[in-house]
Amino acid sequence: MFLNSNLSRLAFVTLIVSGFFAASGFAEERVKEDKVSKKEATARATQKVDQKPVSVKEARGQARLLHEVLHSTLLIVHRKYYREDEKLPIPSSVLDDVFEEMQQNRNIKFRWISVNAEAMNIDHEPKTKFEKSAAEALSSGKKEFEQVEKGTYRHVGAIRLPSQCLKCHMPNRRSTDTRFAGLIISLPVSEK
């Protein structure tokens, strides 16, 4: 299967990270595939970049774009590549590898939080006052929640959990209400 081997998983993560850079306007330069080997292209795409703080407005736009790309990726990868009976890693854990790369290379931090479904990982329970307020806001129907504090812009967007997710996240549910998780994206911003 696509994600069975470590090499395939690494290629998948590299593809996703490269796509984020290109889609979000973070790419420093365009890589011409006909003149550059895949190894060189991967090295360039994952190269650490000096990420300077941006305005809150720019951070908001970047966070919304990243959220949309990650949400779509999560749903598509889950639908097309994840099979519970094949013992593959769950798509959100594969994205954790992407998050680590983005934090190392771009100083952008990501964190999953549970909102109104069971957390599959205890680390995903909302912990801080901000995270608890965000989970409450998303649970009440808001699509996003944000905060600017101490040079950091935090954006939390709703991650819709379709029925195939609810087999695990809500195994004993008694309603068909839509359930959500949240994705926190934290970016450095200028204090202006």
mmCIF file of C-alpha atoms in Angstrom:
data_model
loop_
_atom_site.group_PDB
_atom_site.id
_atom_site.type_symbol
_atom_site.label_atom_id
_atom_site.label_comp_id
_atom_site.label_asym_id
_atom_site.label_seq_id
_atom_site.Cartn_x
_atom_site.Cartn_y
_atom_site.Cartn_z
ATOM 1 C CA MET A 1 0.000 0.000 0.000
ATOM 2 C CA PHE A 2 1.048 3.641 -0.469
ATOM 3 C CA LEU A 3 2.070 4.318 3.151
ATOM 4 C CA ASN A 4 3.405 0.831 3.953
ATOM 5 C CA SER A 5 7.130 1.441 3.744
ATOM 6 C CA ASN A 6 9.183 4.078 5.511
ATOM 7 C CA LEU A 7 10.407 5.316 2.128
ATOM 8 C CA SER A 8 6.843 5.755 0.880
ATOM 9 C CA ARG A 9 5.907 7.530 4.108
ATOM 10 C CA LEU A 10 8.917 9.847 3.789
ATOM 11 C CA ALA A 11 8.049 10.550 0.153
ATOM 12 C CA PHE A 12 4.456 11.283 1.159
ATOM 13 C CA VAL A 13 5.521 13.655 3.954
ATOM 14 C CA THR A 14 7.981 15.380 1.616
ATOM 15 C CA LEU A 15 5.258 15.775 -0.997
ATOM 16 C CA ILE A 16 2.865 17.295 1.538
ATOM 17 C CA VAL A 17 5.505 19.660 2.975
ATOM 18 C CA SER A 18 6.517 20.743 -0.513
ATOM 19 C CA GLY A 19 2.874 21.322 -1.388
ATOM 20 C CA PHE A 20 2.382 23.480 1.707
ATOM 21 C CA PHE A 21 5.363 25.626 0.805
ATOM 22 C CA ALA A 22 4.163 26.128 -2.741
ATOM 23 C CA ALA A 23 0.481 26.584 -1.919
ATOM 24 C CA SER A 24 1.028 29.069 0.871
ATOM 25 C CA GLY A 25 3.504 31.323 -0.890
ATOM 26 C CA PHE A 26 6.321 30.320 1.455
ATOM 27 C CA ALA A 27 8.569 28.959 -1.292
ATOM 28 C CA GLU A 28 11.713 31.041 -1.620
ATOM 29 C CA GLU A 29 12.398 29.938 -5.161
ATOM 30 C CA ARG A 30 10.828 27.794 -7.809
ATOM 31 C CA VAL A 31 12.430 24.444 -8.503
ATOM 32 C CA LYS A 32 12.643 23.492 -12.157
ATOM 33 C CA GLU A 33 12.170 19.741 -12.141
ATOM 34 C CA ASP A 34 13.778 19.214 -15.531
ATOM 35 C CA LYS A 35 17.097 20.680 -14.299
ATOM 36 C CA VAL A 36 17.115 19.564 -10.645
ATOM 37 C CA SER A 37 17.198 16.028 -9.286
ATOM 38 C CA LYS A 38 14.424 14.887 -6.959
ATOM 39 C CA LYS A 39 16.956 14.651 -4.117
ATOM 40 C CA GLU A 40 17.995 18.280 -4.657
ATOM 41 C CA ALA A 41 14.365 19.393 -4.953
ATOM 42 C CA THR A 42 13.496 17.676 -1.666
ATOM 43 C CA ALA A 43 16.519 19.227 0.062
ATOM 44 C CA ARG A 44 15.520 22.692 -1.160
ATOM 45 C CA ALA A 45 11.866 22.239 -0.176
ATOM 46 C CA THR A 46 12.756 21.216 3.394
ATOM 47 C CA GLN A 47 15.567 23.715 3.889
ATOM 48 C CA LYS A 48 15.288 25.859 7.022
ATOM 49 C CA VAL A 49 14.154 29.363 6.169
ATOM 50 C CA ASP A 50 14.614 32.435 8.336
ATOM 51 C CA GLN A 51 10.932 33.099 9.031
ATOM 52 C CA LYS A 52 10.526 36.713 10.072
ATOM 53 C CA PRO A 53 7.447 37.747 12.023
ATOM 54 C CA VAL A 54 4.645 39.032 9.809
ATOM 55 C CA SER A 55 1.646 41.221 10.499
ATOM 56 C CA VAL A 56 -1.385 39.718 12.190
ATOM 57 C CA LYS A 57 -3.338 40.132 8.933
ATOM 58 C CA GLU A 58 -0.680 38.191 6.999
ATOM 59 C CA ALA A 59 -0.500 35.521 9.715
ATOM 60 C CA ARG A 60 -4.287 35.153 9.646
ATOM 61 C CA GLY A 61 -4.221 34.612 5.873
ATOM 62 C CA GLN A 62 -1.368 32.104 6.113
ATOM 63 C CA ALA A 63 -3.056 30.226 8.961
ATOM 64 C CA ARG A 64 -6.368 30.020 7.107
ATOM 65 C CA LEU A 65 -4.647 28.714 3.978
ATOM 66 C CA LEU A 66 -2.594 26.179 5.933
ATOM 67 C CA HIS A 67 -5.720 25.053 7.802
ATOM 68 C CA GLU A 68 -7.648 24.539 4.569
ATOM 69 C CA VAL A 69 -4.791 22.577 2.980
ATOM 70 C CA LEU A 70 -4.282 20.418 6.077
ATOM 71 C CA HIS A 71 -7.994 19.764 6.583
ATOM 72 C CA SER A 72 -8.423 18.716 2.948
ATOM 73 C CA THR A 73 -5.269 16.589 3.077
ATOM 74 C CA LEU A 74 -6.405 14.851 6.252
ATOM 75 C CA LEU A 75 -9.813 13.981 4.806
ATOM 76 C CA ILE A 76 -8.477 12.844 1.422
ATOM 77 C CA VAL A 77 -5.616 10.769 2.840
ATOM 78 C CA HIS A 78 -7.956 9.178 5.346
ATOM 79 C CA ARG A 79 -10.472 8.294 2.643
ATOM 80 C CA LYS A 80 -8.014 7.094 -0.017
ATOM 81 C CA TYR A 81 -5.128 5.514 1.882
ATOM 82 C CA TYR A 82 -6.120 4.554 5.408
ATOM 83 C CA ARG A 83 -7.505 1.098 6.036
ATOM 84 C CA GLU A 84 -7.984 0.146 9.669
ATOM 85 C CA ASP A 85 -7.400 -3.555 8.994
ATOM 86 C CA GLU A 86 -4.017 -2.903 7.315
ATOM 87 C CA LYS A 87 -2.349 -1.516 10.460
ATOM 88 C CA LEU A 88 -1.294 1.706 8.720
ATOM 89 C CA PRO A 89 -0.592 4.847 10.733
ATOM 90 C CA ILE A 90 -3.615 7.101 11.042
ATOM 91 C CA PRO A 91 -3.450 10.144 8.766
ATOM 92 C CA SER A 92 -3.331 12.656 11.626
ATOM 93 C CA SER A 93 -0.170 10.984 12.949
ATOM 94 C CA VAL A 94 1.385 11.147 9.464
ATOM 95 C CA LEU A 95 0.580 14.865 9.471
ATOM 96 C CA ASP A 96 2.384 15.143 12.816
ATOM 97 C CA ASP A 97 5.571 14.421 10.842
ATOM 98 C CA VAL A 98 4.682 17.314 8.541
ATOM 99 C CA PHE A 99 4.045 19.529 11.572
ATOM 100 C CA GLU A 100 7.489 18.702 12.943
ATOM 101 C CA GLU A 101 9.121 19.647 9.633
ATOM 102 C CA MET A 102 7.179 22.903 9.482
ATOM 103 C CA GLN A 103 8.164 23.796 13.045
ATOM 104 C CA GLN A 104 11.838 23.077 12.386
ATOM 105 C CA ASN A 105 11.946 24.804 9.001
ATOM 106 C CA ARG A 106 9.420 27.638 9.387
ATOM 107 C CA ASN A 107 8.845 28.159 13.119
ATOM 108 C CA ILE A 108 5.151 27.413 12.594
ATOM 109 C CA LYS A 109 3.649 25.265 15.336
ATOM 110 C CA PHE A 110 0.671 22.948 15.014
ATOM 111 C CA ARG A 111 -1.386 21.105 17.593
ATOM 112 C CA TRP A 112 -4.506 18.954 17.416
ATOM 113 C CA ILE A 113 -7.179 19.447 20.075
ATOM 114 C CA SER A 114 -10.367 17.529 20.736
ATOM 115 C CA VAL A 115 -13.529 19.624 20.618
ATOM 116 C CA ASN A 116 -16.721 17.584 20.953
ATOM 117 C CA ALA A 117 -15.500 14.066 20.269
ATOM 118 C CA GLU A 118 -13.273 11.654 22.114
ATOM 119 C CA ALA A 119 -9.559 12.454 21.883
ATOM 120 C CA MET A 120 -7.683 9.529 20.391
ATOM 121 C CA ASN A 121 -4.535 10.749 22.131
ATOM 122 C CA ILE A 122 -4.584 12.198 25.643
ATOM 123 C CA ASP A 123 -2.138 14.885 24.444
ATOM 124 C CA HIS A 124 -4.938 16.278 22.269
ATOM 125 C CA GLU A 125 -7.139 17.288 25.187
ATOM 126 C CA PRO A 126 -7.383 21.102 25.470
ATOM 127 C CA LYS A 127 -5.004 22.141 28.246
ATOM 128 C CA THR A 128 -4.553 25.909 28.382
ATOM 129 C CA LYS A 129 -7.200 28.565 28.926
ATOM 130 C CA PHE A 130 -6.841 29.518 25.250
ATOM 131 C CA GLU A 131 -7.300 25.911 24.065
ATOM 132 C CA LYS A 132 -10.350 25.394 26.276
ATOM 133 C CA SER A 133 -11.904 28.646 25.009
ATOM 134 C CA ALA A 134 -11.164 27.603 21.426
ATOM 135 C CA ALA A 135 -12.747 24.155 21.920
ATOM 136 C CA GLU A 136 -15.817 25.785 23.439
ATOM 137 C CA ALA A 137 -16.087 28.263 20.534
ATOM 138 C CA LEU A 138 -15.753 25.518 17.894
ATOM 139 C CA SER A 139 -18.218 23.306 19.734
ATOM 140 C CA SER A 140 -20.756 26.147 19.680
ATOM 141 C CA GLY A 141 -20.554 26.295 15.883
ATOM 142 C CA LYS A 142 -17.806 28.828 15.168
ATOM 143 C CA LYS A 143 -15.473 27.790 12.353
ATOM 144 C CA GLU A 144 -12.388 29.451 13.818
ATOM 145 C CA PHE A 145 -10.993 31.110 16.917
ATOM 146 C CA GLU A 146 -7.894 33.304 17.239
ATOM 147 C CA GLN A 147 -5.647 35.122 19.681
ATOM 148 C CA VAL A 148 -2.579 37.352 19.459
ATOM 149 C CA GLU A 149 -0.312 37.316 22.479
ATOM 150 C CA LYS A 150 3.393 37.945 23.112
ATOM 151 C CA GLY A 151 4.391 38.003 19.437
ATOM 152 C CA THR A 152 2.407 34.893 18.494
ATOM 153 C CA TYR A 153 -0.760 34.632 16.412
ATOM 154 C CA ARG A 154 -2.803 31.514 17.240
ATOM 155 C CA HIS A 155 -5.516 30.324 14.909
ATOM 156 C CA VAL A 156 -7.743 27.364 15.689
ATOM 157 C CA GLY A 157 -9.881 26.029 12.877
ATOM 158 C CA ALA A 158 -12.552 23.355 13.036
ATOM 159 C CA ILE A 159 -11.701 19.930 11.626
ATOM 160 C CA ARG A 160 -14.935 18.197 10.672
ATOM 161 C CA LEU A 161 -15.050 14.534 11.621
ATOM 162 C CA PRO A 162 -17.021 12.639 8.969
ATOM 163 C CA SER A 163 -18.726 9.341 9.762
ATOM 164 C CA GLN A 164 -15.653 7.170 9.088
ATOM 165 C CA CYS A 165 -13.803 9.165 11.798
ATOM 166 C CA LEU A 166 -16.623 8.734 14.288
ATOM 167 C CA LYS A 167 -16.198 4.952 14.405
ATOM 168 C CA CYS A 168 -13.195 5.668 16.621
ATOM 169 C CA HIS A 169 -13.835 9.194 17.925
ATOM 170 C CA MET A 170 -17.431 8.505 19.007
ATOM 171 C CA PRO A 171 -17.881 4.711 19.135
ATOM 172 C CA ASN A 172 -20.961 4.910 21.390
ATOM 173 C CA ARG A 173 -22.617 7.996 19.974
ATOM 174 C CA ARG A 174 -26.334 8.371 20.268
ATOM 175 C CA SER A 175 -26.851 11.255 17.856
ATOM 176 C CA THR A 176 -25.933 12.191 14.311
ATOM 177 C CA ASP A 177 -24.676 15.641 15.353
ATOM 178 C CA THR A 178 -21.577 16.762 13.485
ATOM 179 C CA ARG A 179 -18.433 16.361 15.549
ATOM 180 C CA PHE A 180 -15.231 18.344 15.382
ATOM 181 C CA ALA A 181 -11.609 18.396 16.374
ATOM 182 C CA GLY A 182 -9.483 21.518 16.133
ATOM 183 C CA LEU A 183 -6.127 22.385 14.632
ATOM 184 C CA ILE A 184 -4.097 25.129 16.292
ATOM 185 C CA ILE A 185 -1.649 26.928 14.015
ATOM 186 C CA SER A 186 0.771 29.323 15.754
ATOM 187 C CA LEU A 187 2.838 31.835 13.785
ATOM 188 C CA PRO A 188 5.246 34.546 14.935
ATOM 189 C CA VAL A 189 3.903 38.079 14.345
ATOM 190 C CA SER A 190 5.354 41.525 14.613
ATOM 191 C CA GLU A 191 4.230 43.499 17.639
ATOM 192 C CA LYS A 192 3.109 46.485 15.516
#
